[in-house]
C-alpha cells in the first residue's frame, strides 16, 4: 500500500532522521497522537496505529507529538527519538513534571477579550514557551464581542520583546487565515490557556473537515468569564493547511519550576539591566547603585513588571529542586524558602 502521508508532512525532519542508526533502518518512524493511562496511538505514513509498549515502558514517559520507532508489523515500541522541544507543567507536590506536548514549533497562548485576560497569567505561559524552546503567539479570541480589541493587542504586545498577538473570532473560518503562517505543512502548534477561552472551538475551526470528531465546546459564566473543562486529554490533530495542532485541557494553575531561562527571556529588559548594577547579587529591591530601580524611577521600566519578575523568580527558585547528599546517593529536595 503506498504511503498516505509523507513523513515530512507529519513533522519528521533531519533532527529526527539523523538519530536513526543503520541497525534501525527497518523500523517505522511514528508520531504519538494520543496518550492515555494504559495505551497510546501513533501516526505513521500509512495511518493511525495502536502502539504496543514493552514491559519496561509506561505511557507517562511519552508526550503527544513525540517521535518513536516501531516494529513495522507488531507496532511494538523500540525507542523514543530525542525531542526538538518539550512543554511540561510542574504541579505542586508532584515529584515529576507533567508532560504537555513535544516537538511543538509554535505555542498558541489562547485568551479572550473579556475578564479572562490576565497579563500575569499570560507571562507564566510565555515563560513556559521560552523554556521549552517554542515560539509563543498570543491568540485573543472573542474579538467579535468587543467594540475595539486594540487595547488587548497593546497590553499583550508589551509582555515580551518581539511577541506577536492576533485577534480572532474562533468560530469564523477567517481564524484559519489569521493563523495560517504558523500552520503550514509539517508545522506543529499547541493550544494552551484557561478553560472557556475557546481553545476547542479554535481547534475545530483550524482542523475543519480534517477533524473526524469535533471537540466538545462549552459556555462561560457571564459574570467572570470563567469556563469549564471540555478538553480532558491531549491529542494531535491535522490542520486544514497541512500542519498539526495539539489541544490541551485548560490549566487552572501553572507553577514555575526549572524555568530560569524562560523567565530571563520574558523579562529581557530586566535581565539586560542587571549587569549594570553596582552589586553582582543585587536583588533590585533596595541596594544603592541598582540600575533596575533607576530605570523604574526614570519611567523606562514598569514597576508592575518588576514586581511580577520578582514573584516568578522567587517561585521558580523555591520550586526548583537541587541535588544533595553524598556522591552516589543523591536525592532531590526543594530549595528552602528565604
mmCIF file of C-alpha atoms in Angstrom:
data_model
loop_
_atom_site.group_PDB
_atom_site.id
_atom_site.type_symbol
_atom_site.label_atom_id
_atom_site.label_comp_id
_atom_site.label_asym_id
_atom_site.label_seq_id
_atom_site.Cartn_x
_atom_site.Cartn_y
_atom_site.Cartn_z
ATOM 1 C CA UNK A 1 0.000 0.000 0.000
ATOM 2 C CA UNK A 2 1.505 3.431 -0.926
ATOM 3 C CA UNK A 3 2.299 5.919 1.795
ATOM 4 C CA UNK A 4 -0.701 8.125 2.553
ATOM 5 C CA UNK A 5 1.213 10.920 4.287
ATOM 6 C CA UNK A 6 4.909 11.712 3.740
ATOM 7 C CA UNK A 7 6.989 11.715 6.918
ATOM 8 C CA UNK A 8 7.958 15.347 6.335
ATOM 9 C CA UNK A 9 4.288 16.351 6.380
ATOM 10 C CA UNK A 10 3.985 14.700 9.797
ATOM 11 C CA UNK A 11 6.822 16.891 11.076
ATOM 12 C CA UNK A 12 9.710 14.460 10.614
ATOM 13 C CA UNK A 13 12.882 16.357 9.692
ATOM 14 C CA UNK A 14 16.667 15.966 9.712
ATOM 15 C CA UNK A 15 16.790 16.345 13.509
ATOM 16 C CA UNK A 16 14.947 13.044 13.829
ATOM 17 C CA UNK A 17 16.266 11.303 10.714
ATOM 18 C CA UNK A 18 19.863 11.756 11.855
ATOM 19 C CA UNK A 19 19.089 9.831 15.061
ATOM 20 C CA UNK A 20 18.072 6.642 13.257
ATOM 21 C CA UNK A 21 21.029 4.255 13.091
ATOM 22 C CA UNK A 22 21.773 1.754 10.358
ATOM 23 C CA UNK A 23 20.568 -1.076 12.583
ATOM 24 C CA UNK A 24 17.228 0.706 12.941
ATOM 25 C CA UNK A 25 16.590 1.324 9.240
ATOM 26 C CA UNK A 26 13.896 -1.369 9.162
ATOM 27 C CA UNK A 27 11.884 0.298 11.935
ATOM 28 C CA UNK A 28 8.936 2.578 11.235
ATOM 29 C CA UNK A 29 9.013 6.208 12.472
ATOM 30 C CA UNK A 30 5.720 7.164 14.084
ATOM 31 C CA UNK A 31 4.397 10.225 15.880
ATOM 32 C CA UNK A 32 2.486 9.871 19.128
ATOM 33 C CA UNK A 33 -1.081 11.136 18.588
ATOM 34 C CA UNK A 34 -2.798 10.241 21.883
ATOM 35 C CA UNK A 35 -1.566 9.218 25.322
ATOM 36 C CA UNK A 36 -3.889 7.556 27.818
ATOM 37 C CA UNK A 37 -3.131 5.910 31.126
ATOM 38 C CA UNK A 38 -2.649 2.434 29.652
ATOM 39 C CA UNK A 39 -2.403 2.920 25.892
ATOM 40 C CA UNK A 40 -1.042 5.176 23.150
ATOM 41 C CA UNK A 41 -1.746 5.669 19.487
ATOM 42 C CA UNK A 42 0.607 6.996 16.826
ATOM 43 C CA UNK A 43 0.523 8.272 13.258
ATOM 44 C CA UNK A 44 2.611 6.625 10.549
ATOM 45 C CA UNK A 45 2.796 7.305 6.833
ATOM 46 C CA UNK A 46 0.123 4.621 6.384
ATOM 47 C CA UNK A 47 -2.261 5.902 9.058
ATOM 48 C CA UNK A 48 -3.018 5.538 12.758
ATOM 49 C CA UNK A 49 -1.784 2.541 14.780
ATOM 50 C CA UNK A 50 -2.012 1.439 18.383
ATOM 51 C CA UNK A 51 1.425 1.331 19.998
ATOM 52 C CA UNK A 52 2.442 -1.855 21.794
ATOM 53 C CA UNK A 53 4.545 -0.987 24.841
ATOM 54 C CA UNK A 54 7.385 -3.220 26.052
ATOM 55 C CA UNK A 55 7.288 -4.385 29.649
ATOM 56 C CA UNK A 56 9.600 -1.671 30.992
ATOM 57 C CA UNK A 57 7.809 1.279 29.354
ATOM 58 C CA UNK A 58 4.924 3.378 30.713
ATOM 59 C CA UNK A 59 2.764 5.920 28.918
ATOM 60 C CA UNK A 60 3.852 8.582 31.407
ATOM 61 C CA UNK A 61 7.246 8.706 29.706
ATOM 62 C CA UNK A 62 5.737 9.962 26.442
ATOM 63 C CA UNK A 63 4.059 13.144 25.265
ATOM 64 C CA UNK A 64 1.721 13.802 22.385
ATOM 65 C CA UNK A 65 3.943 14.889 19.498
ATOM 66 C CA UNK A 66 6.846 12.583 20.367
ATOM 67 C CA UNK A 67 8.572 10.678 17.567
ATOM 68 C CA UNK A 68 9.199 6.989 18.195
ATOM 69 C CA UNK A 69 10.483 3.988 16.272
ATOM 70 C CA UNK A 70 8.144 0.988 15.983
ATOM 71 C CA UNK A 71 8.489 -2.575 14.799
ATOM 72 C CA UNK A 72 6.758 -2.488 11.388
ATOM 73 C CA UNK A 73 4.375 -5.423 11.901
ATOM 74 C CA UNK A 74 3.660 -5.569 15.631
ATOM 75 C CA UNK A 75 3.922 -1.777 16.226
ATOM 76 C CA UNK A 76 5.957 -2.616 19.296
ATOM 77 C CA UNK A 77 7.825 0.400 20.631
ATOM 78 C CA UNK A 78 11.587 0.294 20.093
ATOM 79 C CA UNK A 79 12.582 3.711 21.463
ATOM 80 C CA UNK A 80 11.738 7.409 21.519
ATOM 81 C CA UNK A 81 13.799 9.864 19.487
ATOM 82 C CA UNK A 82 15.276 12.956 21.134
ATOM 83 C CA UNK A 83 12.889 15.891 21.116
ATOM 84 C CA UNK A 84 13.140 19.274 19.427
ATOM 85 C CA UNK A 85 11.087 20.916 22.173
ATOM 86 C CA UNK A 86 9.177 19.779 25.247
ATOM 87 C CA UNK A 87 6.360 21.554 27.029
ATOM 88 C CA UNK A 88 5.976 20.357 30.599
ATOM 89 C CA UNK A 89 3.963 21.536 33.542
ATOM 90 C CA UNK A 90 5.169 21.461 37.129
ATOM 91 C CA UNK A 91 2.402 20.822 39.644
ATOM 92 C CA UNK A 92 2.619 21.459 43.362
ATOM 93 C CA UNK A 93 3.675 18.394 45.334
ATOM 94 C CA UNK A 94 4.448 16.245 42.286
ATOM 95 C CA UNK A 95 7.886 14.607 42.045
ATOM 96 C CA UNK A 96 7.961 14.715 38.245
ATOM 97 C CA UNK A 97 6.650 17.335 35.807
ATOM 98 C CA UNK A 98 3.561 16.577 33.739
ATOM 99 C CA UNK A 99 4.350 16.280 30.027
ATOM 100 C CA UNK A 100 2.130 18.531 27.913
ATOM 101 C CA UNK A 101 3.379 18.225 24.324
ATOM 102 C CA UNK A 102 6.558 17.502 22.404
ATOM 103 C CA UNK A 103 8.127 18.829 19.212
ATOM 104 C CA UNK A 104 5.915 21.905 19.104
ATOM 105 C CA UNK A 105 7.067 24.709 16.815
ATOM 106 C CA UNK A 106 4.613 27.404 17.924
ATOM 107 C CA UNK A 107 2.645 27.718 21.148
ATOM 108 C CA UNK A 108 -0.690 29.472 20.722
ATOM 109 C CA UNK A 109 -1.419 31.039 24.116
ATOM 110 C CA UNK A 110 -5.166 31.496 23.926
ATOM 111 C CA UNK A 111 -7.008 34.101 25.974
ATOM 112 C CA UNK A 112 -10.081 36.172 25.294
ATOM 113 C CA UNK A 113 -11.134 39.793 25.032
ATOM 114 C CA UNK A 114 -13.022 39.774 28.320
ATOM 115 C CA UNK A 115 -12.394 39.273 32.050
ATOM 116 C CA UNK A 116 -10.184 36.240 31.334
ATOM 117 C CA UNK A 117 -7.402 38.489 30.003
ATOM 118 C CA UNK A 118 -4.738 38.451 32.706
ATOM 119 C CA UNK A 119 -1.191 39.707 31.903
ATOM 120 C CA UNK A 120 0.358 37.959 34.914
ATOM 121 C CA UNK A 121 -1.059 34.591 33.859
ATOM 122 C CA UNK A 122 -0.023 35.146 30.240
ATOM 123 C CA UNK A 123 3.521 35.777 31.448
ATOM 124 C CA UNK A 124 3.543 32.327 33.026
ATOM 125 C CA UNK A 125 2.616 30.733 29.712
ATOM 126 C CA UNK A 126 5.282 32.803 27.960
ATOM 127 C CA UNK A 127 7.938 31.596 30.407
ATOM 128 C CA UNK A 128 6.748 28.033 29.730
ATOM 129 C CA UNK A 129 7.114 28.534 25.960
ATOM 130 C CA UNK A 130 10.525 30.179 26.281
ATOM 131 C CA UNK A 131 11.865 27.392 28.470
ATOM 132 C CA UNK A 132 10.562 24.760 26.060
ATOM 133 C CA UNK A 133 12.066 26.438 23.005
ATOM 134 C CA UNK A 134 8.723 27.126 21.279
ATOM 135 C CA UNK A 135 7.781 30.377 19.561
ATOM 136 C CA UNK A 136 4.880 31.933 21.510
ATOM 137 C CA UNK A 137 1.922 33.706 19.900
ATOM 138 C CA UNK A 138 -0.881 35.328 21.895
ATOM 139 C CA UNK A 139 -4.251 34.461 20.325
ATOM 140 C CA UNK A 140 -7.056 36.730 21.514
ATOM 141 C CA UNK A 141 -10.436 35.100 20.966
ATOM 142 C CA UNK A 142 -13.922 36.583 21.241
ATOM 143 C CA UNK A 143 -12.695 39.698 19.423
ATOM 144 C CA UNK A 144 -16.166 39.918 17.872
ATOM 145 C CA UNK A 145 -17.723 40.548 21.313
ATOM 146 C CA UNK A 146 -15.952 43.870 21.965
ATOM 147 C CA UNK A 147 -16.199 47.192 20.153
ATOM 148 C CA UNK A 148 -12.417 47.661 19.975
ATOM 149 C CA UNK A 149 -9.870 44.911 20.618
ATOM 150 C CA UNK A 150 -6.846 47.185 20.107
ATOM 151 C CA UNK A 151 -6.338 47.703 23.848
ATOM 152 C CA UNK A 152 -5.981 43.943 24.332
ATOM 153 C CA UNK A 153 -3.467 43.764 21.481
ATOM 154 C CA UNK A 154 -1.476 46.595 23.049
ATOM 155 C CA UNK A 155 -1.445 45.005 26.509
ATOM 156 C CA UNK A 156 -0.380 41.629 25.126
ATOM 157 C CA UNK A 157 2.283 43.053 22.841
ATOM 158 C CA UNK A 158 4.350 44.556 25.658
ATOM 159 C CA UNK A 159 4.622 41.338 27.652
ATOM 160 C CA UNK A 160 7.722 40.193 25.763
ATOM 161 C CA UNK A 161 10.000 41.556 23.072
ATOM 162 C CA UNK A 162 9.009 40.577 19.563
ATOM 163 C CA UNK A 163 5.803 38.950 20.780
ATOM 164 C CA UNK A 164 3.033 38.613 18.184
ATOM 165 C CA UNK A 165 -0.603 38.983 19.268
ATOM 166 C CA UNK A 166 -3.503 38.125 16.954
ATOM 167 C CA UNK A 167 -7.242 38.688 17.417
ATOM 168 C CA UNK A 168 -9.644 36.101 16.022
ATOM 169 C CA UNK A 169 -13.239 35.007 16.104
ATOM 170 C CA UNK A 170 -12.599 31.331 16.857
ATOM 171 C CA UNK A 171 -15.879 30.321 15.182
ATOM 172 C CA UNK A 172 -15.088 32.080 11.915
ATOM 173 C CA UNK A 173 -13.188 30.454 9.032
ATOM 174 C CA UNK A 174 -11.173 33.685 8.924
ATOM 175 C CA UNK A 175 -9.384 32.483 12.078
ATOM 176 C CA UNK A 176 -7.559 29.900 9.991
ATOM 177 C CA UNK A 177 -6.307 32.583 7.613
ATOM 178 C CA UNK A 178 -5.127 34.767 10.505
ATOM 179 C CA UNK A 179 -3.029 31.913 11.903
ATOM 180 C CA UNK A 180 -2.018 30.265 8.622
ATOM 181 C CA UNK A 181 1.632 31.406 8.766
ATOM 182 C CA UNK A 182 2.231 29.040 11.716
ATOM 183 C CA UNK A 183 0.117 26.139 10.430
ATOM 184 C CA UNK A 184 1.793 25.064 7.195
ATOM 185 C CA UNK A 185 2.719 21.536 6.150
ATOM 186 C CA UNK A 186 4.893 19.789 8.718
ATOM 187 C CA UNK A 187 4.473 22.534 11.328
ATOM 188 C CA UNK A 188 3.064 21.795 14.774
ATOM 189 C CA UNK A 189 1.219 24.192 17.053
ATOM 190 C CA UNK A 190 -0.188 23.597 20.529
ATOM 191 C CA UNK A 191 -3.056 25.399 22.227
ATOM 192 C CA UNK A 192 -2.829 26.354 25.900
ATOM 193 C CA UNK A 193 -4.971 28.631 28.023
ATOM 194 C CA UNK A 194 -7.683 28.737 30.629
ATOM 195 C CA UNK A 195 -10.949 26.859 30.328
ATOM 196 C CA UNK A 196 -13.624 28.677 28.374
ATOM 197 C CA UNK A 197 -11.401 30.862 26.193
ATOM 198 C CA UNK A 198 -12.289 28.985 23.014
ATOM 199 C CA UNK A 199 -9.405 26.548 22.518
ATOM 200 C CA UNK A 200 -11.653 23.692 21.414
ATOM 201 C CA UNK A 201 -13.663 25.998 19.158
ATOM 202 C CA UNK A 202 -10.450 27.266 17.598
ATOM 203 C CA UNK A 203 -9.186 23.705 17.094
ATOM 204 C CA UNK A 204 -12.430 22.784 15.325
ATOM 205 C CA UNK A 205 -12.032 25.813 13.047
ATOM 206 C CA UNK A 206 -8.359 25.139 12.270
ATOM 207 C CA UNK A 207 -8.916 21.455 11.560
ATOM 208 C CA UNK A 208 -12.111 21.900 9.554
ATOM 209 C CA UNK A 209 -13.175 18.752 7.740
ATOM 210 C CA UNK A 210 -9.879 17.063 8.688
ATOM 211 C CA UNK A 211 -11.189 16.557 12.253
ATOM 212 C CA UNK A 212 -13.246 13.371 12.279
ATOM 213 C CA UNK A 213 -14.998 14.146 15.580
ATOM 214 C CA UNK A 214 -15.218 17.853 16.522
ATOM 215 C CA UNK A 215 -14.030 18.759 20.006
ATOM 216 C CA UNK A 216 -16.785 19.417 22.528
ATOM 217 C CA UNK A 217 -17.202 23.096 23.400
ATOM 218 C CA UNK A 218 -18.806 24.753 26.410
ATOM 219 C CA UNK A 219 -20.141 28.097 27.522
ATOM 220 C CA UNK A 220 -18.620 30.514 30.047
ATOM 221 C CA UNK A 221 -20.110 32.260 33.060
ATOM 222 C CA UNK A 222 -21.064 35.782 32.080
ATOM 223 C CA UNK A 223 -20.126 37.367 35.431
ATOM 224 C CA UNK A 224 -16.440 36.432 35.453
ATOM 225 C CA UNK A 225 -15.763 34.846 32.024
ATOM 226 C CA UNK A 226 -14.740 31.574 33.708
ATOM 227 C CA UNK A 227 -15.183 28.417 31.703
ATOM 228 C CA UNK A 228 -15.403 24.723 32.394
ATOM 229 C CA UNK A 229 -13.119 21.993 31.104
ATOM 230 C CA UNK A 230 -14.338 20.470 27.836
ATOM 231 C CA UNK A 231 -10.993 19.003 26.733
ATOM 232 C CA UNK A 232 -9.869 16.250 29.084
ATOM 233 C CA UNK A 233 -6.916 14.749 27.196
ATOM 234 C CA UNK A 234 -4.136 15.821 24.853
ATOM 235 C CA UNK A 235 -4.333 14.773 21.235
ATOM 236 C CA UNK A 236 -2.735 15.517 17.860
ATOM 237 C CA UNK A 237 -4.992 16.632 15.007
ATOM 238 C CA UNK A 238 -4.371 17.600 11.370
ATOM 239 C CA UNK A 239 -4.881 21.223 10.353
ATOM 240 C CA UNK A 240 -6.587 22.021 7.090
ATOM 241 C CA UNK A 241 -3.454 23.908 5.928
ATOM 242 C CA UNK A 242 -1.253 20.834 6.288
ATOM 243 C CA UNK A 243 0.129 21.304 9.791
ATOM 244 C CA UNK A 244 -0.739 19.709 13.132
ATOM 245 C CA UNK A 245 -2.343 21.025 16.303
ATOM 246 C CA UNK A 246 -2.203 19.650 19.841
ATOM 247 C CA UNK A 247 -5.103 20.589 22.099
ATOM 248 C CA UNK A 248 -4.636 20.576 25.868
ATOM 249 C CA UNK A 249 -7.002 20.729 28.854
ATOM 250 C CA UNK A 250 -7.420 24.135 30.494
ATOM 251 C CA UNK A 251 -4.874 24.789 33.253
ATOM 252 C CA UNK A 252 -6.131 26.334 36.469
ATOM 253 C CA UNK A 253 -2.616 26.692 37.885
ATOM 254 C CA UNK A 254 0.817 26.867 36.315
ATOM 255 C CA UNK A 255 3.686 26.721 38.808
ATOM 256 C CA UNK A 256 7.150 27.989 37.970
ATOM 257 C CA UNK A 257 9.951 25.453 38.379
ATOM 258 C CA UNK A 258 13.195 24.941 36.461
ATOM 259 C CA UNK A 259 12.295 27.885 34.214
ATOM 260 C CA UNK A 260 15.127 30.367 34.812
ATOM 261 C CA UNK A 261 15.909 30.758 31.099
ATOM 262 C CA UNK A 262 12.234 31.221 30.249
ATOM 263 C CA UNK A 263 11.847 33.941 32.886
ATOM 264 C CA UNK A 264 15.045 35.720 31.825
ATOM 265 C CA UNK A 265 13.809 35.768 28.230
ATOM 266 C CA UNK A 266 10.383 37.003 29.272
ATOM 267 C CA UNK A 267 11.832 39.873 31.295
ATOM 268 C CA UNK A 268 14.726 40.695 28.962
ATOM 269 C CA UNK A 269 14.592 44.397 29.841
ATOM 270 C CA UNK A 270 15.399 43.500 33.456
ATOM 271 C CA UNK A 271 17.885 40.757 32.596
ATOM 272 C CA UNK A 272 19.916 43.180 30.482
ATOM 273 C CA UNK A 273 19.967 45.906 33.139
ATOM 274 C CA UNK A 274 21.116 43.590 35.952
ATOM 275 C CA UNK A 275 24.833 43.531 34.957
ATOM 276 C CA UNK A 276 24.883 47.335 35.265
ATOM 277 C CA UNK A 277 24.008 47.222 38.979
ATOM 278 C CA UNK A 278 26.760 48.081 41.471
ATOM 279 C CA UNK A 279 26.447 44.727 43.247
ATOM 280 C CA UNK A 280 26.608 41.406 41.411
ATOM 281 C CA UNK A 281 23.978 39.830 43.686
ATOM 282 C CA UNK A 282 21.654 42.840 43.571
ATOM 283 C CA UNK A 283 18.023 41.945 44.309
ATOM 284 C CA UNK A 284 16.790 45.146 42.619
ATOM 285 C CA UNK A 285 14.838 45.975 45.755
ATOM 286 C CA UNK A 286 16.811 48.427 47.911
ATOM 287 C CA UNK A 287 20.522 48.304 47.067
ATOM 288 C CA UNK A 288 22.347 51.522 46.135
ATOM 289 C CA UNK A 289 23.519 51.752 42.549
ATOM 290 C CA UNK A 290 20.732 49.482 41.256
ATOM 291 C CA UNK A 291 20.288 50.037 37.516
ATOM 292 C CA UNK A 292 16.891 48.342 37.555
ATOM 293 C CA UNK A 293 15.485 50.624 40.250
ATOM 294 C CA UNK A 294 16.982 53.590 38.415
ATOM 295 C CA UNK A 295 15.033 52.571 35.298
ATOM 296 C CA UNK A 296 11.826 52.371 37.337
ATOM 297 C CA UNK A 297 12.485 55.840 38.752
ATOM 298 C CA UNK A 298 13.145 57.177 35.254
ATOM 299 C CA UNK A 299 9.895 55.698 33.956
ATOM 300 C CA UNK A 300 11.590 53.432 31.397
ATOM 301 C CA UNK A 301 10.719 50.241 33.291
ATOM 302 C CA UNK A 302 7.246 49.439 34.560
ATOM 303 C CA UNK A 303 7.199 48.853 38.316
ATOM 304 C CA UNK A 304 4.484 46.222 37.884
ATOM 305 C CA UNK A 305 6.740 44.229 35.571
ATOM 306 C CA UNK A 306 9.499 44.304 38.188
ATOM 307 C CA UNK A 307 7.084 43.044 40.846
ATOM 308 C CA UNK A 308 5.939 40.187 38.621
ATOM 309 C CA UNK A 309 9.551 39.346 37.692
ATOM 310 C CA UNK A 310 10.403 39.095 41.371
ATOM 311 C CA UNK A 311 7.351 36.946 42.134
ATOM 312 C CA UNK A 312 8.030 34.482 39.316
ATOM 313 C CA UNK A 313 11.746 34.380 40.089
ATOM 314 C CA UNK A 314 11.145 33.678 43.778
ATOM 315 C CA UNK A 315 8.596 30.992 42.957
ATOM 316 C CA UNK A 316 10.929 29.369 40.446
ATOM 317 C CA UNK A 317 13.819 29.380 42.950
ATOM 318 C CA UNK A 318 11.694 27.874 45.706
ATOM 319 C CA UNK A 319 10.205 25.164 43.473
ATOM 320 C CA UNK A 320 13.314 24.157 41.548
ATOM 321 C CA UNK A 321 14.857 21.014 43.075
ATOM 322 C CA UNK A 322 18.547 20.726 43.847
ATOM 323 C CA UNK A 323 20.732 17.642 44.139
ATOM 324 C CA UNK A 324 22.113 16.978 47.591
ATOM 325 C CA UNK A 325 23.669 14.156 49.561
ATOM 326 C CA UNK A 326 26.897 12.176 49.188
ATOM 327 C CA UNK A 327 28.066 11.184 45.726
ATOM 328 C CA UNK A 328 26.301 8.081 44.501
ATOM 329 C CA UNK A 329 23.444 8.550 46.955
ATOM 330 C CA UNK A 330 21.944 11.848 45.855
ATOM 331 C CA UNK A 331 18.334 12.784 46.417
ATOM 332 C CA UNK A 332 16.247 15.626 45.030
ATOM 333 C CA UNK A 333 14.894 18.134 47.541
ATOM 334 C CA UNK A 334 13.252 21.540 47.047
ATOM 335 C CA UNK A 335 15.211 24.615 47.951
ATOM 336 C CA UNK A 336 14.367 26.253 51.246
ATOM 337 C CA UNK A 337 12.369 29.457 51.165
ATOM 338 C CA UNK A 338 14.256 32.566 52.154
#
